[in-house]
mmCIF file with all atom_site columns, C-alpha atoms in Angstrom:
data_model
loop_
_atom_site.group_PDB
_atom_site.id
_atom_site.type_symbol
_atom_site.label_atom_id
_atom_site.label_alt_id
_atom_site.label_comp_id
_atom_site.label_asym_id
_atom_site.label_entity_id
_atom_site.label_seq_id
_atom_site.pdbx_PDB_ins_code
_atom_site.Cartn_x
_atom_site.Cartn_y
_atom_site.Cartn_z
_atom_site.occupancy
_atom_site.B_iso_or_equiv
_atom_site.pdbx_formal_charge
_atom_site.auth_seq_id
_atom_site.auth_comp_id
_atom_site.auth_asym_id
_atom_site.auth_atom_id
_atom_site.pdbx_PDB_model_num
ATOM 1   C CA . UNK A 1 1   ? -0.603  0.273  -0.047  1.00 0.00 ? 744 UNK A CA 1
ATOM 2   C CA . UNK A 1 2   ? 1.492   3.308  -1.067  1.00 0.00 ? 745 UNK A CA 1
ATOM 3   C CA . UNK A 1 3   ? -0.503  6.615  0.504   1.00 0.00 ? 746 UNK A CA 1
ATOM 4   C CA . UNK A 1 4   ? -1.038  9.219  -2.687  1.00 0.00 ? 747 UNK A CA 1
ATOM 5   C CA . UNK A 1 5   ? -0.845  12.937 -2.400  1.00 0.00 ? 748 UNK A CA 1
ATOM 6   C CA . UNK A 1 6   ? -4.528  14.043 -2.569  1.00 0.00 ? 749 UNK A CA 1
ATOM 7   C CA . UNK A 1 7   ? -5.220  17.270 -0.964  1.00 0.00 ? 750 UNK A CA 1
ATOM 8   C CA . UNK A 1 8   ? -4.116  20.740 0.936   1.00 0.00 ? 751 UNK A CA 1
ATOM 9   C CA . UNK A 1 9   ? -6.906  20.951 3.934   1.00 0.00 ? 752 UNK A CA 1
ATOM 10  C CA . UNK A 1 10  ? -6.625  24.468 5.745   1.00 0.00 ? 753 UNK A CA 1
ATOM 11  C CA . UNK A 1 11  ? -8.657  25.268 8.611   1.00 0.00 ? 754 UNK A CA 1
ATOM 12  C CA . UNK A 1 12  ? -10.646 28.411 8.285   1.00 0.00 ? 755 UNK A CA 1
ATOM 13  C CA . UNK A 1 13  ? -12.235 31.274 10.473  1.00 0.00 ? 756 UNK A CA 1
ATOM 14  C CA . UNK A 1 14  ? -15.079 32.617 8.194   1.00 0.00 ? 757 UNK A CA 1
ATOM 15  C CA . UNK A 1 15  ? -16.148 30.584 5.691   1.00 0.00 ? 758 UNK A CA 1
ATOM 16  C CA . UNK A 1 16  ? -17.148 33.399 3.563   1.00 0.00 ? 759 UNK A CA 1
ATOM 17  C CA . UNK A 1 17  ? -14.144 35.065 3.467   1.00 0.00 ? 760 UNK A CA 1
ATOM 18  C CA . UNK A 1 18  ? -11.788 32.225 2.794   1.00 0.00 ? 761 UNK A CA 1
ATOM 19  C CA . UNK A 1 19  ? -14.268 31.029 -0.053  1.00 0.00 ? 762 UNK A CA 1
ATOM 20  C CA . UNK A 1 20  ? -14.390 35.074 -1.900  1.00 0.00 ? 763 UNK A CA 1
ATOM 21  C CA . UNK A 1 21  ? -10.983 34.526 -1.693  1.00 0.00 ? 764 UNK A CA 1
ATOM 22  C CA . UNK A 1 22  ? -10.136 31.391 -2.709  1.00 0.00 ? 765 UNK A CA 1
ATOM 23  C CA . UNK A 1 23  ? -12.167 32.120 -5.634  1.00 0.00 ? 766 UNK A CA 1
ATOM 24  C CA . UNK A 1 24  ? -10.013 34.931 -6.259  1.00 0.00 ? 767 UNK A CA 1
ATOM 25  C CA . UNK A 1 25  ? -7.457  32.833 -6.830  1.00 0.00 ? 768 UNK A CA 1
ATOM 26  C CA . UNK A 1 26  ? -9.463  31.376 -9.770  1.00 0.00 ? 769 UNK A CA 1
ATOM 27  C CA . UNK A 1 27  ? -10.599 28.241 -7.229  1.00 0.00 ? 770 UNK A CA 1
ATOM 28  C CA . UNK A 1 28  ? -13.363 26.867 -8.379  1.00 0.00 ? 771 UNK A CA 1
ATOM 29  C CA . UNK A 1 29  ? -16.115 25.954 -5.427  1.00 0.00 ? 772 UNK A CA 1
ATOM 30  C CA . UNK A 1 30  ? -19.215 25.258 -5.058  1.00 0.00 ? 773 UNK A CA 1
ATOM 31  C CA . UNK A 1 31  ? -22.349 27.848 -5.368  1.00 0.00 ? 774 UNK A CA 1
ATOM 32  C CA . UNK A 1 32  ? -23.076 27.610 -1.270  1.00 0.00 ? 775 UNK A CA 1
ATOM 33  C CA . UNK A 1 33  ? -19.477 26.502 -0.220  1.00 0.00 ? 776 UNK A CA 1
ATOM 34  C CA . UNK A 1 34  ? -19.502 29.416 1.808   1.00 0.00 ? 777 UNK A CA 1
ATOM 35  C CA . UNK A 1 35  ? -22.126 28.890 4.004   1.00 0.00 ? 778 UNK A CA 1
ATOM 36  C CA . UNK A 1 36  ? -20.689 25.478 4.277   1.00 0.00 ? 779 UNK A CA 1
ATOM 37  C CA . UNK A 1 37  ? -18.617 23.909 7.325   1.00 0.00 ? 780 UNK A CA 1
ATOM 38  C CA . UNK A 1 38  ? -16.662 22.069 5.053   1.00 0.00 ? 781 UNK A CA 1
ATOM 39  C CA . UNK A 1 39  ? -15.366 23.301 1.135   1.00 0.00 ? 782 UNK A CA 1
ATOM 40  C CA . UNK A 1 40  ? -13.732 21.590 -1.668  1.00 0.00 ? 783 UNK A CA 1
ATOM 41  C CA . UNK A 1 41  ? -12.395 22.894 -4.657  1.00 0.00 ? 784 UNK A CA 1
ATOM 42  C CA . UNK A 1 42  ? -10.799 20.444 -7.435  1.00 0.00 ? 785 UNK A CA 1
ATOM 43  C CA . UNK A 1 43  ? -7.598  21.573 -8.780  1.00 0.00 ? 786 UNK A CA 1
ATOM 44  C CA . UNK A 1 44  ? -5.738  20.476 -11.745 1.00 0.00 ? 787 UNK A CA 1
ATOM 45  C CA . UNK A 1 45  ? -3.966  17.387 -11.516 1.00 0.00 ? 788 UNK A CA 1
ATOM 46  C CA . UNK A 1 46  ? -6.519  15.822 -9.469  1.00 0.00 ? 789 UNK A CA 1
ATOM 47  C CA . UNK A 1 47  ? -5.666  17.302 -6.155  1.00 0.00 ? 790 UNK A CA 1
ATOM 48  C CA . UNK A 1 48  ? -7.894  19.363 -4.063  1.00 0.00 ? 791 UNK A CA 1
ATOM 49  C CA . UNK A 1 49  ? -8.240  22.614 -1.523  1.00 0.00 ? 792 UNK A CA 1
ATOM 50  C CA . UNK A 1 50  ? -9.931  21.209 1.432   1.00 0.00 ? 793 UNK A CA 1
ATOM 51  C CA . UNK A 1 51  ? -11.103 23.988 3.570   1.00 0.00 ? 794 UNK A CA 1
ATOM 52  C CA . UNK A 1 52  ? -12.709 23.254 7.244   1.00 0.00 ? 795 UNK A CA 1
ATOM 53  C CA . UNK A 1 53  ? -14.789 26.072 9.664   1.00 0.00 ? 796 UNK A CA 1
ATOM 54  C CA . UNK A 1 54  ? -12.947 25.464 13.066  1.00 0.00 ? 797 UNK A CA 1
ATOM 55  C CA . UNK A 1 55  ? -16.480 25.046 14.603  1.00 0.00 ? 798 UNK A CA 1
ATOM 56  C CA . UNK A 1 56  ? -16.421 22.058 12.495  1.00 0.00 ? 799 UNK A CA 1
ATOM 57  C CA . UNK A 1 57  ? -13.200 20.624 13.260  1.00 0.00 ? 800 UNK A CA 1
ATOM 58  C CA . UNK A 1 58  ? -14.211 20.490 16.685  1.00 0.00 ? 801 UNK A CA 1
ATOM 59  C CA . UNK A 1 59  ? -17.184 19.179 16.014  1.00 0.00 ? 802 UNK A CA 1
ATOM 60  C CA . UNK A 1 60  ? -14.687 15.890 15.609  1.00 0.00 ? 803 UNK A CA 1
ATOM 61  C CA . UNK A 1 61  ? -11.909 17.077 17.638  1.00 0.00 ? 804 UNK A CA 1
ATOM 62  C CA . UNK A 1 62  ? -12.979 19.308 20.469  1.00 0.00 ? 805 UNK A CA 1
ATOM 63  C CA . UNK A 1 63  ? -9.471  19.661 21.776  1.00 0.00 ? 806 UNK A CA 1
ATOM 64  C CA . UNK A 1 64  ? -8.935  21.674 18.390  1.00 0.00 ? 807 UNK A CA 1
ATOM 65  C CA . UNK A 1 65  ? -6.853  24.824 19.509  1.00 0.00 ? 808 UNK A CA 1
ATOM 66  C CA . UNK A 1 66  ? -5.519  27.125 16.372  1.00 0.00 ? 809 UNK A CA 1
ATOM 67  C CA . UNK A 1 67  ? -1.892  27.568 16.003  1.00 0.00 ? 810 UNK A CA 1
ATOM 68  C CA . UNK A 1 68  ? -0.378  30.558 17.860  1.00 0.00 ? 811 UNK A CA 1
ATOM 69  C CA . UNK A 1 69  ? 2.207   32.438 16.302  1.00 0.00 ? 812 UNK A CA 1
ATOM 70  C CA . UNK A 1 70  ? 1.610   33.012 12.441  1.00 0.00 ? 813 UNK A CA 1
ATOM 71  C CA . UNK A 1 71  ? 1.553   30.567 9.646   1.00 0.00 ? 814 UNK A CA 1
ATOM 72  C CA . UNK A 1 72  ? 3.484   27.725 9.442   1.00 0.00 ? 815 UNK A CA 1
ATOM 73  C CA . UNK A 1 73  ? 2.368   26.498 5.935   1.00 0.00 ? 816 UNK A CA 1
ATOM 74  C CA . UNK A 1 74  ? 1.915   28.567 2.636   1.00 0.00 ? 817 UNK A CA 1
ATOM 75  C CA . UNK A 1 75  ? 0.418   28.112 -0.606  1.00 0.00 ? 818 UNK A CA 1
ATOM 76  C CA . UNK A 1 76  ? 2.481   29.001 -4.016  1.00 0.00 ? 819 UNK A CA 1
ATOM 77  C CA . UNK A 1 77  ? 0.795   29.784 -6.825  1.00 0.00 ? 820 UNK A CA 1
ATOM 78  C CA . UNK A 1 78  ? 2.545   29.885 -10.295 1.00 0.00 ? 821 UNK A CA 1
ATOM 79  C CA . UNK A 1 79  ? 1.530   32.984 -12.463 1.00 0.00 ? 822 UNK A CA 1
ATOM 80  C CA . UNK A 1 80  ? 1.178   33.572 -16.037 1.00 0.00 ? 823 UNK A CA 1
ATOM 81  C CA . UNK A 1 81  ? 4.886   35.641 -16.305 1.00 0.00 ? 824 UNK A CA 1
ATOM 82  C CA . UNK A 1 82  ? 5.902   38.454 -13.798 1.00 0.00 ? 825 UNK A CA 1
ATOM 83  C CA . UNK A 1 83  ? 3.191   40.791 -14.721 1.00 0.00 ? 826 UNK A CA 1
ATOM 84  C CA . UNK A 1 84  ? 0.505   38.669 -13.397 1.00 0.00 ? 827 UNK A CA 1
ATOM 85  C CA . UNK A 1 85  ? 2.344   38.738 -10.310 1.00 0.00 ? 828 UNK A CA 1
ATOM 86  C CA . UNK A 1 86  ? 2.176   42.416 -9.536  1.00 0.00 ? 829 UNK A CA 1
ATOM 87  C CA . UNK A 1 87  ? -1.706  42.171 -11.151 1.00 0.00 ? 830 UNK A CA 1
ATOM 88  C CA . UNK A 1 88  ? -2.584  39.126 -8.954  1.00 0.00 ? 831 UNK A CA 1
ATOM 89  C CA . UNK A 1 89  ? -1.328  40.773 -6.376  1.00 0.00 ? 832 UNK A CA 1
ATOM 90  C CA . UNK A 1 90  ? -2.723  44.127 -6.355  1.00 0.00 ? 833 UNK A CA 1
ATOM 91  C CA . UNK A 1 91  ? -6.141  42.677 -7.525  1.00 0.00 ? 834 UNK A CA 1
ATOM 92  C CA . UNK A 1 92  ? -6.261  41.329 -3.253  1.00 0.00 ? 835 UNK A CA 1
ATOM 93  C CA . UNK A 1 93  ? -4.317  44.025 -1.811  1.00 0.00 ? 836 UNK A CA 1
ATOM 94  C CA . UNK A 1 94  ? -6.675  46.118 -3.938  1.00 0.00 ? 837 UNK A CA 1
ATOM 95  C CA . UNK A 1 95  ? -9.582  44.120 -2.074  1.00 0.00 ? 838 UNK A CA 1
ATOM 96  C CA . UNK A 1 96  ? -8.500  44.403 1.098   1.00 0.00 ? 839 UNK A CA 1
ATOM 97  C CA . UNK A 1 97  ? -6.432  41.684 1.510   1.00 0.00 ? 840 UNK A CA 1
ATOM 98  C CA . UNK A 1 98  ? -2.937  41.719 3.800   1.00 0.00 ? 841 UNK A CA 1
ATOM 99  C CA . UNK A 1 99  ? -0.097  42.315 1.323   1.00 0.00 ? 842 UNK A CA 1
ATOM 100 C CA . UNK A 1 100 ? 3.067   40.392 3.689   1.00 0.00 ? 843 UNK A CA 1
ATOM 101 C CA . UNK A 1 101 ? 6.098   41.061 0.852   1.00 0.00 ? 844 UNK A CA 1
ATOM 102 C CA . UNK A 1 102 ? 5.590   43.513 -2.115  1.00 0.00 ? 845 UNK A CA 1
ATOM 103 C CA . UNK A 1 103 ? 6.406   42.238 -5.798  1.00 0.00 ? 846 UNK A CA 1
ATOM 104 C CA . UNK A 1 104 ? 9.702   41.964 -6.210  1.00 0.00 ? 847 UNK A CA 1
ATOM 105 C CA . UNK A 1 105 ? 13.025  40.129 -8.812  1.00 0.00 ? 848 UNK A CA 1
ATOM 106 C CA . UNK A 1 106 ? 14.267  37.201 -6.242  1.00 0.00 ? 849 UNK A CA 1
ATOM 107 C CA . UNK A 1 107 ? 17.310  36.622 -6.946  1.00 0.00 ? 850 UNK A CA 1
ATOM 108 C CA . UNK A 1 108 ? 16.852  33.070 -7.729  1.00 0.00 ? 851 UNK A CA 1
ATOM 109 C CA . UNK A 1 109 ? 15.082  33.932 -10.825 1.00 0.00 ? 852 UNK A CA 1
ATOM 110 C CA . UNK A 1 110 ? 11.668  34.725 -9.957  1.00 0.00 ? 853 UNK A CA 1
ATOM 111 C CA . UNK A 1 111 ? 9.046   37.551 -9.666  1.00 0.00 ? 854 UNK A CA 1
ATOM 112 C CA . UNK A 1 112 ? 7.506   36.570 -6.283  1.00 0.00 ? 855 UNK A CA 1
ATOM 113 C CA . UNK A 1 113 ? 5.051   38.092 -4.327  1.00 0.00 ? 856 UNK A CA 1
ATOM 114 C CA . UNK A 1 114 ? 2.996   36.816 -0.751  1.00 0.00 ? 857 UNK A CA 1
ATOM 115 C CA . UNK A 1 115 ? -0.061  37.945 0.115   1.00 0.00 ? 858 UNK A CA 1
ATOM 116 C CA . UNK A 1 116 ? -2.042  36.460 3.017   1.00 0.00 ? 859 UNK A CA 1
ATOM 117 C CA . UNK A 1 117 ? -5.810  34.741 3.164   1.00 0.00 ? 860 UNK A CA 1
ATOM 118 C CA . UNK A 1 118 ? -8.411  36.043 5.918   1.00 0.00 ? 861 UNK A CA 1
ATOM 119 C CA . UNK A 1 119 ? -6.764  33.510 8.106   1.00 0.00 ? 862 UNK A CA 1
ATOM 120 C CA . UNK A 1 120 ? -3.046  34.901 7.330   1.00 0.00 ? 863 UNK A CA 1
ATOM 121 C CA . UNK A 1 121 ? -1.623  31.631 5.607   1.00 0.00 ? 864 UNK A CA 1
ATOM 122 C CA . UNK A 1 122 ? 0.476   33.006 3.176   1.00 0.00 ? 865 UNK A CA 1
ATOM 123 C CA . UNK A 1 123 ? -0.239  32.899 -0.817  1.00 0.00 ? 866 UNK A CA 1
ATOM 124 C CA . UNK A 1 124 ? 2.635   33.233 -2.546  1.00 0.00 ? 867 UNK A CA 1
ATOM 125 C CA . UNK A 1 125 ? 2.664   34.175 -6.150  1.00 0.00 ? 868 UNK A CA 1
ATOM 126 C CA . UNK A 1 126 ? 5.319   33.943 -8.194  1.00 0.00 ? 869 UNK A CA 1
ATOM 127 C CA . UNK A 1 127 ? 6.805   33.546 -12.604 1.00 0.00 ? 870 UNK A CA 1
ATOM 128 C CA . UNK A 1 128 ? 9.768   32.500 -13.500 1.00 0.00 ? 871 UNK A CA 1
ATOM 129 C CA . UNK A 1 129 ? 11.849  35.825 -15.001 1.00 0.00 ? 872 UNK A CA 1
ATOM 130 C CA . UNK A 1 130 ? 13.063  36.705 -18.726 1.00 0.00 ? 873 UNK A CA 1
ATOM 131 C CA . UNK A 1 131 ? 16.653  34.985 -19.437 1.00 0.00 ? 874 UNK A CA 1
ATOM 132 C CA . UNK A 1 132 ? 18.982  37.542 -18.545 1.00 0.00 ? 875 UNK A CA 1
ATOM 133 C CA . UNK A 1 133 ? 16.878  39.227 -15.548 1.00 0.00 ? 876 UNK A CA 1
#
């Protein structure tokens, strides 16, 4: 038996805010997902993004508490090009989301930026820089 990587799960404090945020990034949640304690969006390649409310998690794990001291994970989203990194970052920040790291040309050869989802999880936006930059 070999387990297969199938999904990424995030615990969210406000399902509607989280579904709205991830929909802005192209994740396709079903209509009405914002009102449910659990929501799933299928990703290219068959992976899924799972969102569960804090109350939903506590319904089967009463001792669960949110982590403290900052997020421990982030999602990395590849953009079509450096201009898209800038545009997506500006669109999300303009919609009121926290911009943690403004777009910049990273020394490892990518245009790179970080925004936070409504729960403070990092969402890295990146695209390869053209050769010679």
